[in-house]
Structures are given as structure tokens and as C-alpha cells.
């Protein structure tokens, strides 16, 4: 057996016995590449994901709502940072990943290319977008790559709080006026299908799923998680008193699950290609924030260099 074959065998034994691969362990080049792609895309999503809600910080309807929203948006920044750190353990540099994002060479979640038009959107993003994220990310806590799985544990705890704050905001609005109830329903109508698209393309069009599942980076297919999310969300919508904009949505007693319609996959492809309603604005905003922060990075580097010189004396 060649050295590489022995290493590969050892790697698969670790993965298949549900132990963790750590940064210094040998790993196939494809495993490293897939993880960098997925973790970087995930980190970028957390950072770009601050924008739709961050947009409402100055217009929150009360001090209480403003404090909650500020905490949530800051949490998303934290998630981005844990994830960039996890990616760095694979030998990439966060600065390079940021460059790839702002140059359009790496993706971020399709969901953040839709605008947040009303304050109900803040609630619906918490309920459905963070809800979909939790559904997707809880299994990632058992991902075979140690730093990613461990980052996900903390992220999921915080996302659960985000989901509940969104639902609580919507429950409050639904107990309000007819106009507030209509605002919630209109928001649900806009976000439902994009939330379903967060899980990625259907299984038969998902090029990465099979290999990622074999390596236990992913634990479920895109369609399995989408179904789980639909089943979880319908009873919550009933309690809230809203409906989902899908005429094909109905309980299927044979499968003990809800049947549901097909998302518009052409729209998904367009959004992922950068043709979403807010795609240009999101990247332009991220680029401007990065450029505005150049002096902070330069000052931090100068400070660190000065300390290093002091330590060397
Ligand atoms: N949007 O083979 P597939 C949050 C890409 S942030 C854009 O199925 P995979 C939050 C995919 O990358 C939550 N692109 O891929 C933050 C691949 O591209 P390549 C973000 C998508 O990786 C702030 C191609 O399509 N969560 O919660 O096996 C405020 C083929 O897809 C999308 C994560 O990032 C998409 N929706 O599975 C509030 C979770 N879907 O090969 C909330 C971690 C697919 O051309 N990521 N693509 O580069 C994952 O679990 C997996 O990467 C996915 C896709 C399930 C998303």
C-alpha cells in the first residue's frame, strides 16, 4: 500500500467512526477544498446577512426592539468571525476570502439578495431565515471537521434565540391592528419561497451533496432538510395565524409529512449568479465597509508590530 493510500484509509476510518478530523490531520485535497468553499460561503453569508436587518436599526419601532435587533446583528458578525477562523485552520487567509467575496469569486447565501421592506421582515427573517439556518446547521454540529462542528454549536445556540425573537415579534404584530396583520402576511408571502431555496438545489441537481455526505461534512441532503423545515414551519404558521403562498401545501398522511410545491429554480439560479434584487447593493456595501476599515487594519498591524519589537528587546 502506498503512503497516500494508507493515509486515505486512516482518514476514512476516522470519518466513518464519527470521530473528528482536526486541522493538522492528513486530509484529501478535495475534502480541504470543499470545506474551504462551504465554510467561506457560510462566513460570507453571516456577514452579508447583517445588511437586510441592519438597515432597520435606525428605524426600530421602540427602544426594546432596537436593543434586540442590535444584539442580533452583532451576533451575526460574531458568527462570521468564528467561521473565518475555522476556515483559516485549513490554510487560507481571511483577507483573501474577503477579497474573493467582494470580487464576486465566492458565493454567499441566495436569501440575502432579497430586500427587507418592512419591520415585519425583521420578524420573518428571524422566524423563517434563522429557522431554516438552524434546520440546516444543527446537523453541521456533527460535521466531520472539528473546527467547523464546534463553531456550529455556538452559532446554533444563538440562532435559536434569533428565531424566537423573530417569532415573538410576529406574535406581537398579529395581536395588533389589521394593518399589522396584513404586513406580516405580506412579508411571509415574499420570504417563504426564498427561505426554501436556502437549502440549495434539489438533490438531483446538487453536484456536491453525495461526496460531502460520504465525508460526513453534510449529514442530510438538501431535500431532506427542506422537507424537515416545511414540516416544522406549518404548525408554527397556524399558531401565528398566517398562511404560506403555496396551493400545493397539504398534509400527506402516507408520508407523515407535508407535500409542497416546487420553488422557482430559475429564480434561484439567477440570484446565485448575482442577479438578485439587491445583489449589487450588498456587495457594494460590503466593499465600502472593507475600504473604510483599512485604517483600522493598518493601525492594528502597526500596534502588533510595535508590541513584537518590544517583546524582542
Ligand atoms: N445560496 O451542490 P450544492 C444565516 C451553491 S447565514 C447560494 O447543493 P452544497 C443568517 C453551492 O455553494 C446561513 N449558493 O452545494 C445570517 C454550490 O456552489 P459551487 C448560511 C448556493 O455546498 C444572517 C452550488 O450552489 N448557511 O443563517 O453541497 C442573518 C451547488 O449546490 C445555495 C450556510 O451557508 C444558496 N442557498 O450545499 C440571518 C450553511 N445553495 O459548487 C441568518 C452551510 C447552494 O458552484 N452550507 N448553493 O461553489 C451548507 O449547508 C451547504 O453549502 C448548502 C449547499 C446546503 C447551502
Tab-separated table of C-alpha atoms and ligand atoms in Angstrom:
chain	number	residue	atom	x	y	z
A	1	UNK	CA	0.000	0.000	0.000
A	2	UNK	CA	1.359	3.465	-0.902
A	3	UNK	CA	1.768	6.085	1.814
A	4	UNK	CA	-1.125	8.118	0.410
A	5	UNK	CA	-3.431	5.105	0.265
A	6	UNK	CA	-2.632	4.329	3.907
A	7	UNK	CA	-3.309	7.932	4.908
A	8	UNK	CA	-6.561	7.918	2.968
A	9	UNK	CA	-7.628	4.710	4.661
A	10	UNK	CA	-6.873	6.181	8.047
A	11	UNK	CA	-8.807	9.343	7.170
A	12	UNK	CA	-11.872	7.341	6.112
A	13	UNK	CA	-11.672	5.200	9.247
A	14	UNK	CA	-11.796	8.366	11.404
A	15	UNK	CA	-14.689	9.829	9.402
A	16	UNK	CA	-16.700	6.614	9.289
A	17	UNK	CA	-16.356	6.048	13.018
A	18	UNK	CA	-17.788	9.547	13.590
A	19	UNK	CA	-14.600	10.937	15.058
A	20	UNK	CA	-13.292	14.348	14.096
A	21	UNK	CA	-10.696	15.387	11.550
A	22	UNK	CA	-8.557	18.157	13.050
A	23	UNK	CA	-6.546	20.787	11.126
A	24	UNK	CA	-3.178	19.010	11.496
A	25	UNK	CA	-4.545	15.625	10.394
A	26	UNK	CA	-3.946	14.429	6.861
A	27	UNK	CA	-6.964	15.042	4.632
A	28	UNK	CA	-7.636	14.576	0.904
A	29	UNK	CA	-7.172	17.751	-1.140
A	30	UNK	CA	-10.835	17.590	-2.220
A	31	UNK	CA	-12.024	17.465	1.397
A	32	UNK	CA	-9.989	20.568	2.227
A	33	UNK	CA	-11.265	22.359	-0.894
A	34	UNK	CA	-14.905	21.515	-0.187
A	35	UNK	CA	-14.629	22.670	3.405
A	36	UNK	CA	-12.974	25.947	2.412
A	37	UNK	CA	-15.751	26.541	-0.141
A	38	UNK	CA	-18.592	25.747	2.241
A	39	UNK	CA	-17.174	27.445	5.358
A	40	UNK	CA	-16.166	30.574	3.427
A	41	UNK	CA	-19.601	30.774	1.795
A	42	UNK	CA	-21.173	30.310	5.198
A	43	UNK	CA	-18.977	33.028	6.781
A	44	UNK	CA	-19.753	35.449	3.941
A	45	UNK	CA	-23.475	34.754	4.412
A	46	UNK	CA	-23.323	35.693	8.074
A	47	UNK	CA	-21.528	38.959	7.264
A	48	UNK	CA	-23.665	39.925	4.256
A	49	UNK	CA	-26.692	38.757	6.273
A	50	UNK	CA	-26.177	41.680	8.655
A	51	UNK	CA	-27.327	44.090	5.943
A	52	UNK	CA	-31.075	43.472	5.427
A	53	UNK	CA	-31.804	43.715	9.146
A	54	UNK	CA	-29.060	46.243	9.920
A	55	UNK	CA	-30.919	48.520	7.539
A	56	UNK	CA	-33.756	48.764	10.122
A	57	UNK	CA	-31.632	49.592	13.181
A	58	UNK	CA	-32.227	53.335	12.923
A	59	UNK	CA	-35.963	52.846	12.389
A	60	UNK	CA	-36.845	50.225	15.022
A	61	UNK	CA	-40.313	50.949	16.466
A	62	UNK	CA	-39.195	51.013	20.128
A	63	UNK	CA	-36.050	51.059	22.245
A	64	UNK	CA	-36.697	47.419	23.198
A	65	UNK	CA	-36.907	46.302	19.559
A	66	UNK	CA	-33.808	48.329	18.714
A	67	UNK	CA	-31.777	46.727	21.525
A	68	UNK	CA	-32.868	43.229	20.437
A	69	UNK	CA	-32.069	43.923	16.781
A	70	UNK	CA	-28.656	45.401	17.586
A	71	UNK	CA	-27.771	42.304	19.622
A	72	UNK	CA	-28.916	40.019	16.809
A	73	UNK	CA	-26.996	41.824	14.074
A	74	UNK	CA	-23.853	41.825	16.252
A	75	UNK	CA	-24.282	38.079	16.824
A	76	UNK	CA	-24.226	37.569	13.043
A	77	UNK	CA	-20.880	39.404	12.868
A	78	UNK	CA	-19.596	37.056	15.576
A	79	UNK	CA	-20.760	34.017	13.582
A	80	UNK	CA	-18.875	35.293	10.546
A	81	UNK	CA	-15.721	35.643	12.628
A	82	UNK	CA	-15.909	32.132	14.140
A	83	UNK	CA	-16.370	30.764	10.649
A	84	UNK	CA	-13.485	32.731	9.103
A	85	UNK	CA	-11.330	31.404	11.967
A	86	UNK	CA	-12.465	27.847	11.219
A	87	UNK	CA	-11.587	28.390	7.533
A	88	UNK	CA	-8.141	29.729	8.487
A	89	UNK	CA	-7.308	26.407	10.187
A	90	UNK	CA	-7.426	24.945	6.653
A	91	UNK	CA	-4.582	27.192	5.494
A	92	UNK	CA	-6.454	30.088	3.895
A	93	UNK	CA	-6.302	33.728	4.878
A	94	UNK	CA	-9.378	35.689	5.932
A	95	UNK	CA	-8.194	38.744	3.973
A	96	UNK	CA	-8.050	36.627	0.778
A	97	UNK	CA	-11.537	35.240	1.454
A	98	UNK	CA	-12.889	38.772	1.869
A	99	UNK	CA	-11.269	39.760	-1.422
A	100	UNK	CA	-12.891	36.781	-3.132
A	101	UNK	CA	-16.284	37.811	-1.765
A	102	UNK	CA	-16.071	41.420	-2.886
A	103	UNK	CA	-14.696	40.423	-6.275
A	104	UNK	CA	-17.625	38.019	-6.757
A	105	UNK	CA	-15.380	34.928	-6.826
A	106	UNK	CA	-17.063	33.282	-3.830
A	107	UNK	CA	-20.751	32.911	-3.125
A	108	UNK	CA	-22.962	33.784	-0.161
A	109	UNK	CA	-26.489	32.621	0.590
A	110	UNK	CA	-29.112	33.494	-2.006
A	111	UNK	CA	-31.501	34.660	0.724
A	112	UNK	CA	-29.626	37.900	1.354
A	113	UNK	CA	-30.267	39.149	-2.159
A	114	UNK	CA	-33.855	39.993	-1.253
A	115	UNK	CA	-34.719	43.351	0.342
A	116	UNK	CA	-36.171	43.842	3.854
A	117	UNK	CA	-39.003	46.239	3.066
A	118	UNK	CA	-40.997	46.478	6.326
A	119	UNK	CA	-40.445	45.877	10.032
A	120	UNK	CA	-42.439	42.656	9.707
A	121	UNK	CA	-39.499	41.467	7.585
A	122	UNK	CA	-37.305	41.667	10.697
A	123	UNK	CA	-39.661	39.190	12.382
A	124	UNK	CA	-39.984	36.972	9.331
A	125	UNK	CA	-36.215	36.876	8.787
A	126	UNK	CA	-35.815	35.752	12.416
A	127	UNK	CA	-38.583	33.173	12.155
A	128	UNK	CA	-38.048	31.715	8.670
A	129	UNK	CA	-34.484	32.629	7.664
A	130	UNK	CA	-32.894	31.882	11.034
A	131	UNK	CA	-35.308	28.930	11.325
A	132	UNK	CA	-34.066	27.488	8.022
A	133	UNK	CA	-30.483	28.200	9.077
A	134	UNK	CA	-30.966	26.237	12.324
A	135	UNK	CA	-32.533	23.329	10.455
A	136	UNK	CA	-29.518	23.237	8.129
A	137	UNK	CA	-26.901	23.914	10.803
A	138	UNK	CA	-27.882	21.630	13.691
A	139	UNK	CA	-26.655	18.578	11.738
A	140	UNK	CA	-23.473	20.522	10.876
A	141	UNK	CA	-22.607	20.464	14.620
A	142	UNK	CA	-21.703	16.815	13.889
A	143	UNK	CA	-19.698	17.696	10.791
A	144	UNK	CA	-16.542	15.586	10.497
A	145	UNK	CA	-14.246	18.642	10.546
A	146	UNK	CA	-13.663	19.609	14.194
A	147	UNK	CA	-13.358	23.425	13.989
A	148	UNK	CA	-16.493	23.690	11.796
A	149	UNK	CA	-18.604	21.433	14.031
A	150	UNK	CA	-17.526	23.259	17.185
A	151	UNK	CA	-18.225	26.700	15.667
A	152	UNK	CA	-21.698	25.456	14.717
A	153	UNK	CA	-22.589	24.562	18.312
A	154	UNK	CA	-22.330	28.145	19.466
A	155	UNK	CA	-23.838	29.531	16.261
A	156	UNK	CA	-26.893	27.281	16.649
A	157	UNK	CA	-27.480	28.362	20.250
A	158	UNK	CA	-27.509	31.988	19.156
A	159	UNK	CA	-29.630	31.291	16.061
A	160	UNK	CA	-32.258	29.671	18.308
A	161	UNK	CA	-32.538	32.913	20.226
A	162	UNK	CA	-32.800	34.809	16.928
A	163	UNK	CA	-35.565	32.550	15.704
A	164	UNK	CA	-37.571	33.041	18.888
A	165	UNK	CA	-37.170	36.822	18.875
A	166	UNK	CA	-38.499	36.867	15.304
A	167	UNK	CA	-41.465	34.694	16.189
A	168	UNK	CA	-42.219	36.772	19.303
A	169	UNK	CA	-42.136	39.966	17.224
A	170	UNK	CA	-44.598	38.427	14.749
A	171	UNK	CA	-46.912	37.171	17.537
A	172	UNK	CA	-46.997	40.729	18.900
A	173	UNK	CA	-47.815	42.165	15.479
A	174	UNK	CA	-50.519	39.540	14.910
A	175	UNK	CA	-52.191	40.678	18.158
A	176	UNK	CA	-52.128	44.269	16.852
A	177	UNK	CA	-54.172	46.002	14.157
A	178	UNK	CA	-55.482	44.673	10.833
A	179	UNK	CA	-52.771	46.681	9.097
A	180	UNK	CA	-50.083	44.968	11.190
A	181	UNK	CA	-51.529	41.517	10.464
A	182	UNK	CA	-51.619	42.325	6.757
A	183	UNK	CA	-47.993	43.491	6.952
A	184	UNK	CA	-46.945	40.159	8.483
A	185	UNK	CA	-48.820	38.112	5.866
A	186	UNK	CA	-47.353	40.184	3.010
A	187	UNK	CA	-43.875	39.628	4.403
A	188	UNK	CA	-44.413	35.850	4.784
A	189	UNK	CA	-45.607	35.759	1.160
A	190	UNK	CA	-42.335	37.333	-0.020
A	191	UNK	CA	-39.922	35.282	2.147
A	192	UNK	CA	-41.411	31.766	2.058
A	193	UNK	CA	-40.023	30.612	-1.295
A	194	UNK	CA	-36.594	32.246	-0.879
A	195	UNK	CA	-36.348	30.554	2.562
A	196	UNK	CA	-36.946	27.157	0.915
A	197	UNK	CA	-34.181	27.929	-1.585
A	198	UNK	CA	-31.662	28.406	1.248
A	199	UNK	CA	-31.301	24.611	1.419
A	200	UNK	CA	-29.718	24.590	-2.034
A	201	UNK	CA	-30.747	22.985	-5.337
A	202	UNK	CA	-32.832	19.782	-5.459
A	203	UNK	CA	-30.832	16.632	-4.705
A	204	UNK	CA	-30.641	15.514	-8.339
A	205	UNK	CA	-29.056	18.884	-9.237
A	206	UNK	CA	-26.707	19.177	-6.248
A	207	UNK	CA	-23.191	18.379	-7.502
A	208	UNK	CA	-21.545	18.419	-4.065
A	209	UNK	CA	-24.011	16.552	-1.832
A	210	UNK	CA	-23.016	12.924	-2.433
A	211	UNK	CA	-19.303	13.453	-1.771
A	212	UNK	CA	-19.945	15.818	1.159
A	213	UNK	CA	-22.202	13.211	2.741
A	214	UNK	CA	-19.655	10.466	2.224
A	215	UNK	CA	-17.105	12.645	4.010
A	216	UNK	CA	-19.732	13.456	6.674
A	217	UNK	CA	-19.343	17.184	6.154
A	218	UNK	CA	-23.084	17.217	5.387
A	219	UNK	CA	-25.321	14.776	7.244
A	220	UNK	CA	-28.519	15.170	5.205
A	221	UNK	CA	-29.357	16.044	1.635
A	222	UNK	CA	-30.749	19.441	0.631
A	223	UNK	CA	-34.230	17.991	0.005
A	224	UNK	CA	-34.308	16.131	3.327
A	225	UNK	CA	-33.614	19.326	5.224
A	226	UNK	CA	-36.075	21.343	3.120
A	227	UNK	CA	-38.799	18.815	3.987
A	228	UNK	CA	-37.890	18.969	7.668
A	229	UNK	CA	-38.178	22.764	7.562
A	230	UNK	CA	-41.600	22.685	5.887
A	231	UNK	CA	-42.889	20.167	8.452
A	232	UNK	CA	-41.578	22.301	11.288
A	233	UNK	CA	-42.903	25.614	9.935
A	234	UNK	CA	-46.519	24.752	9.046
A	235	UNK	CA	-47.732	24.255	12.668
A	236	UNK	CA	-45.889	27.444	13.669
A	237	UNK	CA	-47.694	29.349	10.904
A	238	UNK	CA	-51.022	28.003	12.150
A	239	UNK	CA	-50.351	29.252	15.693
A	240	UNK	CA	-49.336	32.619	14.257
A	241	UNK	CA	-52.385	32.828	12.005
A	242	UNK	CA	-50.602	33.217	8.663
A	243	UNK	CA	-50.588	31.080	5.531
A	244	UNK	CA	-47.800	30.115	3.138
A	245	UNK	CA	-48.216	31.115	-0.540
A	246	UNK	CA	-48.290	27.534	-1.834
A	247	UNK	CA	-51.520	25.984	-3.179
A	248	UNK	CA	-49.887	22.535	-3.149
A	249	UNK	CA	-49.075	22.587	0.544
A	250	UNK	CA	-51.021	19.835	2.299
A	251	UNK	CA	-50.555	17.092	4.873
A	252	UNK	CA	-49.765	13.709	3.384
A	253	UNK	CA	-50.796	11.026	5.914
A	254	UNK	CA	-48.990	8.292	3.969
A	255	UNK	CA	-45.645	10.042	4.338
A	256	UNK	CA	-46.489	11.746	7.669
A	257	UNK	CA	-45.116	14.918	6.099
A	258	UNK	CA	-46.376	17.908	4.155
A	259	UNK	CA	-46.401	17.837	0.368
A	260	UNK	CA	-45.371	21.178	-1.088
A	261	UNK	CA	-44.825	22.916	-4.421
A	262	UNK	CA	-41.614	23.415	-6.357
A	263	UNK	CA	-39.610	26.598	-5.714
A	264	UNK	CA	-38.779	28.635	-8.805
A	265	UNK	CA	-35.335	27.164	-9.501
A	266	UNK	CA	-34.723	29.549	-12.428
A	267	UNK	CA	-35.035	32.428	-9.989
A	268	UNK	CA	-32.599	30.639	-7.645
A	269	UNK	CA	-30.021	30.268	-10.421
A	270	UNK	CA	-30.361	33.942	-11.344
A	271	UNK	CA	-29.970	35.053	-7.716
A	272	UNK	CA	-26.900	32.843	-7.169
A	273	UNK	CA	-25.392	34.296	-10.370
A	274	UNK	CA	-25.618	37.754	-8.810
A	275	UNK	CA	-28.838	38.931	-10.470
A	276	UNK	CA	-30.929	39.177	-7.295
A	277	UNK	CA	-32.885	42.318	-6.374
A	278	UNK	CA	-30.167	43.590	-4.019
A	279	UNK	CA	-27.068	41.663	-5.199
A	280	UNK	CA	-25.140	44.689	-6.475
A	281	UNK	CA	-26.018	46.810	-3.457
A	282	UNK	CA	-24.988	44.095	-0.950
A	283	UNK	CA	-21.515	43.676	-2.446
A	284	UNK	CA	-21.029	47.430	-2.950
A	285	UNK	CA	-21.897	47.991	0.713
A	286	UNK	CA	-19.505	45.246	1.850
A	287	UNK	CA	-16.725	46.640	-0.348
A	288	UNK	CA	-17.229	50.168	1.010
A	289	UNK	CA	-17.189	48.902	4.619
A	290	UNK	CA	-13.970	46.983	3.889
A	291	UNK	CA	-12.318	50.047	2.333
A	292	UNK	CA	-13.486	52.313	5.161
A	293	UNK	CA	-11.945	49.874	7.648
A	294	UNK	CA	-8.488	49.907	6.002
A	295	UNK	CA	-7.095	52.398	8.547
A	296	UNK	CA	-8.234	50.174	11.443
A	297	UNK	CA	-6.424	47.167	9.968
A	298	UNK	CA	-3.298	49.285	9.329
A	299	UNK	CA	-3.378	50.646	12.896
A	300	UNK	CA	-3.858	47.153	14.371
A	301	UNK	CA	-0.947	45.799	12.297
A	302	UNK	CA	1.301	48.709	13.363
A	303	UNK	CA	0.334	48.187	17.003
A	304	UNK	CA	1.066	44.443	16.799
A	305	UNK	CA	4.441	45.107	15.103
A	306	UNK	CA	5.371	47.598	17.843
A	307	UNK	CA	4.486	45.061	20.537
A	308	UNK	CA	6.502	42.374	18.745
A	309	UNK	CA	9.550	44.704	18.659
A	310	UNK	CA	9.040	45.452	22.375
A	311	UNK	CA	8.868	41.730	23.177
A	312	UNK	CA	12.071	41.055	21.181
A	313	UNK	CA	14.106	43.632	23.182
B	1	LIG	N1	-27.263	30.291	-1.970
B	1	LIG	O1	-24.034	21.054	-4.530
B	1	LIG	P1	-24.787	22.027	-3.702
B	1	LIG	C1	-27.650	32.801	8.317
B	1	LIG	C2	-24.395	26.752	-4.280
B	1	LIG	S1	-26.475	32.559	7.103
B	1	LIG	C3	-26.152	30.454	-2.721
B	1	LIG	O2	-26.046	21.545	-3.112
B	1	LIG	P2	-23.525	22.195	-1.101
B	1	LIG	C4	-28.050	34.149	8.741
B	1	LIG	C5	-23.336	25.862	-3.629
B	1	LIG	O3	-22.432	26.611	-2.858
B	1	LIG	C6	-26.748	30.878	6.640
B	1	LIG	N2	-25.479	29.417	-3.268
B	1	LIG	O4	-23.812	22.644	-2.601
B	1	LIG	C7	-27.135	35.175	8.684
B	1	LIG	C8	-22.708	25.210	-4.822
B	1	LIG	O5	-21.797	26.141	-5.377
B	1	LIG	P3	-20.426	25.777	-6.140
B	1	LIG	C9	-25.857	30.378	5.581
B	1	LIG	C10	-25.928	28.183	-3.010
B	1	LIG	O6	-22.439	23.055	-0.576
B	1	LIG	C11	-27.560	36.479	8.994
B	1	LIG	C12	-23.862	25.072	-5.805
B	1	LIG	O7	-24.842	26.010	-5.398
B	1	LIG	N3	-25.785	28.966	5.779
B	1	LIG	O8	-28.131	31.852	8.778
B	1	LIG	O9	-23.335	20.716	-1.009
B	1	LIG	C13	-28.867	36.730	9.374
B	1	LIG	C14	-24.441	23.669	-5.808
B	1	LIG	O10	-25.098	23.344	-4.556
B	1	LIG	C15	-27.060	27.952	-2.210
B	1	LIG	C16	-24.847	28.184	5.203
B	1	LIG	O11	-24.013	28.650	4.476
B	1	LIG	C17	-27.730	29.065	-1.686
B	1	LIG	N4	-28.844	28.951	-0.934
B	1	LIG	O12	-24.888	22.517	-0.320
B	1	LIG	C18	-29.775	35.673	9.462
B	1	LIG	C19	-24.879	26.727	5.616
B	1	LIG	N5	-27.283	26.626	-2.151
B	1	LIG	O13	-20.212	24.317	-6.079
B	1	LIG	C20	-29.362	34.372	9.145
B	1	LIG	C21	-23.665	25.952	5.220
B	1	LIG	C22	-26.318	26.046	-2.885
B	1	LIG	O14	-20.654	26.316	-7.511
B	1	LIG	N6	-23.746	25.494	3.867
B	1	LIG	N7	-25.517	26.975	-3.397
B	1	LIG	O15	-19.361	26.539	-5.404
B	1	LIG	C23	-24.406	24.357	3.500
B	1	LIG	O16	-25.018	23.675	4.311
B	1	LIG	C24	-24.308	23.952	2.068
B	1	LIG	O17	-23.227	24.639	1.469
B	1	LIG	C25	-25.624	24.214	1.258
B	1	LIG	C26	-25.352	23.850	-0.222
B	1	LIG	C27	-26.739	23.343	1.776
B	1	LIG	C28	-26.014	25.679	1.315
